[in-house]
Amino acid sequence: MDFPFLIVFLIPIVAVWASFFFVWGVKPKNTSNIKLLLAFSGAFLLALTFFELLPEVYEGHDPKIIALFILAGILLQIFLEFFSKGAEHGHMHFNLEENKFPFLLFLSLCIHALVEGVPIHGNAPILYGIIIHKIPVAIILSTFLINSKMKLAWSLLFVALFSLMTPIGSYVATQSEWVGHYGFILTSLAIGVFLHISTIILFESSQGHAFNLRKLVVIILGIGIAYLI
């Protein structure tokens, strides 16, 4: 199913703002359900990467070149996490001062979100995967911003700009002539980012190698749903 571009543009924005207002209104205390949703999103995104993106990007291209760009995507995400402190997979280790906008966190998350938007157009399952990944991350980010010493105006600006990044990435991917010819490079980078993020989430979902039946169930569920769509 190929969604109209306006829908593709709006859904990520709505997902981020809905998460923010959920945190603002509900102020959730129990993080275990969010961690379960994060584990589900990691499994779902990882499975979609294997089912949808990898077969598509390897078709008609040099496998070694594709592999190099996928590895570059993994390295890119590792580099971004030096500045985001792992916010893309649910970690927030910043100590925000009042009136100080967290530029490093903002820039790293925006680059991550821009890359996420590249493979969305014309691929509804990937859109689902991005949204399911974005919601728990946006909830954790919103909780952090609301509980920080930063002024509400800065928090709202952060959320507003962050919510636009994935749609902008998708828009550039569809409008740029260069992307039309070399989009497989950006898609390969996105695959590397997805592989790193999703595997980190899954590894952390079994912290201490302790067996957790609920997390195992949601991971299997995520993979199963990704297969069916």
CSV table of N, CA and C in Angstrom, one decimal, residues 8 45 49 52-53 56-57 112-127 130 166 169-171 173-174 179 183-184 186-191 194:
chain,number,residue,atom,x,y,z
A,8,VAL,N,2.3,10.5,4.6
A,8,VAL,CA,3.6,10.1,5.0
A,8,VAL,C,4.3,11.2,5.7
A,45,LEU,N,11.4,-3.4,13.8
A,45,LEU,CA,12.3,-2.7,12.8
A,45,LEU,C,13.4,-3.5,12.3
A,49,THR,N,13.8,-4.6,8.3
A,49,THR,CA,15.0,-4.3,7.6
A,49,THR,C,15.5,-5.5,6.8
A,52,GLU,N,12.3,-6.2,4.1
A,52,GLU,CA,12.0,-5.2,3.1
A,52,GLU,C,13.2,-4.5,2.4
A,53,LEU,N,14.1,-4.0,3.3
A,53,LEU,CA,15.1,-3.1,2.8
A,53,LEU,C,16.3,-3.8,2.2
A,56,GLU,N,15.8,-5.3,-1.3
A,56,GLU,CA,15.6,-4.2,-2.3
A,56,GLU,C,16.9,-3.5,-2.6
A,57,VAL,N,17.7,-3.2,-1.6
A,57,VAL,CA,18.9,-2.4,-1.8
A,57,VAL,C,20.0,-3.3,-2.5
A,112,HIS,N,19.8,11.5,12.8
A,112,HIS,CA,19.2,10.2,12.9
A,112,HIS,C,17.8,10.1,12.3
A,113,ALA,N,17.0,11.1,12.6
A,113,ALA,CA,15.6,11.2,12.1
A,113,ALA,C,15.6,11.4,10.6
A,114,LEU,N,16.5,12.3,10.1
A,114,LEU,CA,16.6,12.5,8.7
A,114,LEU,C,16.9,11.3,7.9
A,115,VAL,N,17.9,10.5,8.4
A,115,VAL,CA,18.2,9.3,7.7
A,115,VAL,C,17.1,8.3,7.8
A,116,GLU,N,16.3,8.2,8.9
A,116,GLU,CA,15.2,7.4,9.0
A,116,GLU,C,14.1,7.6,7.9
A,117,GLY,N,14.0,8.9,7.5
A,117,GLY,CA,13.0,9.3,6.6
A,117,GLY,C,13.2,8.8,5.1
A,118,VAL,N,14.5,8.5,4.8
A,118,VAL,CA,14.9,8.2,3.4
A,118,VAL,C,14.1,7.1,2.8
A,119,PRO,N,14.0,5.9,3.5
A,119,PRO,CA,13.4,4.7,2.8
A,119,PRO,C,11.9,4.6,3.0
A,120,ILE,N,11.3,5.7,3.6
A,120,ILE,CA,9.8,5.6,3.9
A,120,ILE,C,9.0,5.6,2.6
A,121,HIS,N,9.2,6.5,1.7
A,121,HIS,CA,8.3,6.8,0.6
A,121,HIS,C,8.1,5.5,-0.2
A,122,GLY,N,6.9,5.1,-0.5
A,122,GLY,CA,6.5,4.0,-1.3
A,122,GLY,C,6.7,2.6,-0.5
A,123,ASN,N,7.0,2.7,0.8
A,123,ASN,CA,7.2,1.5,1.5
A,123,ASN,C,6.5,1.6,2.9
A,124,ALA,N,5.2,1.2,2.8
A,124,ALA,CA,4.3,1.3,4.0
A,124,ALA,C,4.8,0.6,5.2
A,125,PRO,N,5.3,-0.7,5.1
A,125,PRO,CA,5.8,-1.4,6.2
A,125,PRO,C,7.0,-0.6,7.0
A,126,ILE,N,7.8,0.0,6.2
A,126,ILE,CA,8.9,0.8,6.8
A,126,ILE,C,8.3,2.0,7.6
A,127,LEU,N,7.3,2.6,7.0
A,127,LEU,CA,6.6,3.7,7.7
A,127,LEU,C,6.1,3.2,9.0
A,130,ILE,N,9.0,2.8,11.4
A,130,ILE,CA,9.6,4.0,12.0
A,130,ILE,C,8.7,4.6,13.0
A,166,THR,N,12.1,13.6,10.2
A,166,THR,CA,11.8,12.4,9.4
A,166,THR,C,11.0,12.7,8.1
A,169,GLY,N,13.4,14.3,5.7
A,169,GLY,CA,14.2,13.2,5.0
A,169,GLY,C,13.5,12.5,3.9
A,170,SER,N,12.2,12.2,4.2
A,170,SER,CA,11.4,11.5,3.2
A,170,SER,C,11.2,12.4,2.0
A,171,TYR,N,10.9,13.7,2.3
A,171,TYR,CA,10.6,14.7,1.2
A,171,TYR,C,11.9,14.8,0.3
A,173,ALA,N,14.3,12.7,-0.2
A,173,ALA,CA,14.5,11.5,-0.9
A,173,ALA,C,13.6,11.3,-2.1
A,174,THR,N,12.4,12.0,-2.1
A,174,THR,CA,11.5,11.9,-3.2
A,174,THR,C,11.7,13.0,-4.2
A,179,VAL,N,19.2,11.8,-5.4
A,179,VAL,CA,18.7,10.7,-4.6
A,179,VAL,C,18.0,9.7,-5.5
A,183,GLY,N,19.9,6.9,-4.5
A,183,GLY,CA,19.2,6.7,-3.3
A,183,GLY,C,19.6,5.4,-2.6
A,184,PHE,N,20.1,4.4,-3.3
A,184,PHE,CA,20.5,3.2,-2.6
A,184,PHE,C,21.6,3.4,-1.6
A,186,LEU,N,21.9,6.1,0.4
A,186,LEU,CA,21.2,6.6,1.6
A,186,LEU,C,20.4,5.5,2.3
A,187,THR,N,19.8,4.7,1.4
A,187,THR,CA,19.0,3.5,2.0
A,187,THR,C,20.0,2.6,2.7
A,188,SER,N,21.1,2.4,2.1
A,188,SER,CA,22.1,1.5,2.8
A,188,SER,C,22.6,2.1,4.1
A,189,LEU,N,22.8,3.4,4.2
A,189,LEU,CA,23.1,4.0,5.4
A,189,LEU,C,22.0,3.9,6.4
A,190,ALA,N,20.8,4.0,6.0
A,190,ALA,CA,19.6,3.9,6.9
A,190,ALA,C,19.5,2.5,7.4
A,191,ILE,N,19.9,1.5,6.6
A,191,ILE,CA,19.9,0.1,7.0
A,191,ILE,C,20.9,-0.1,8.1
A,194,PHE,N,19.4,1.4,11.2
A,194,PHE,CA,18.4,0.5,11.8
A,194,PHE,C,19.0,-0.7,12.4
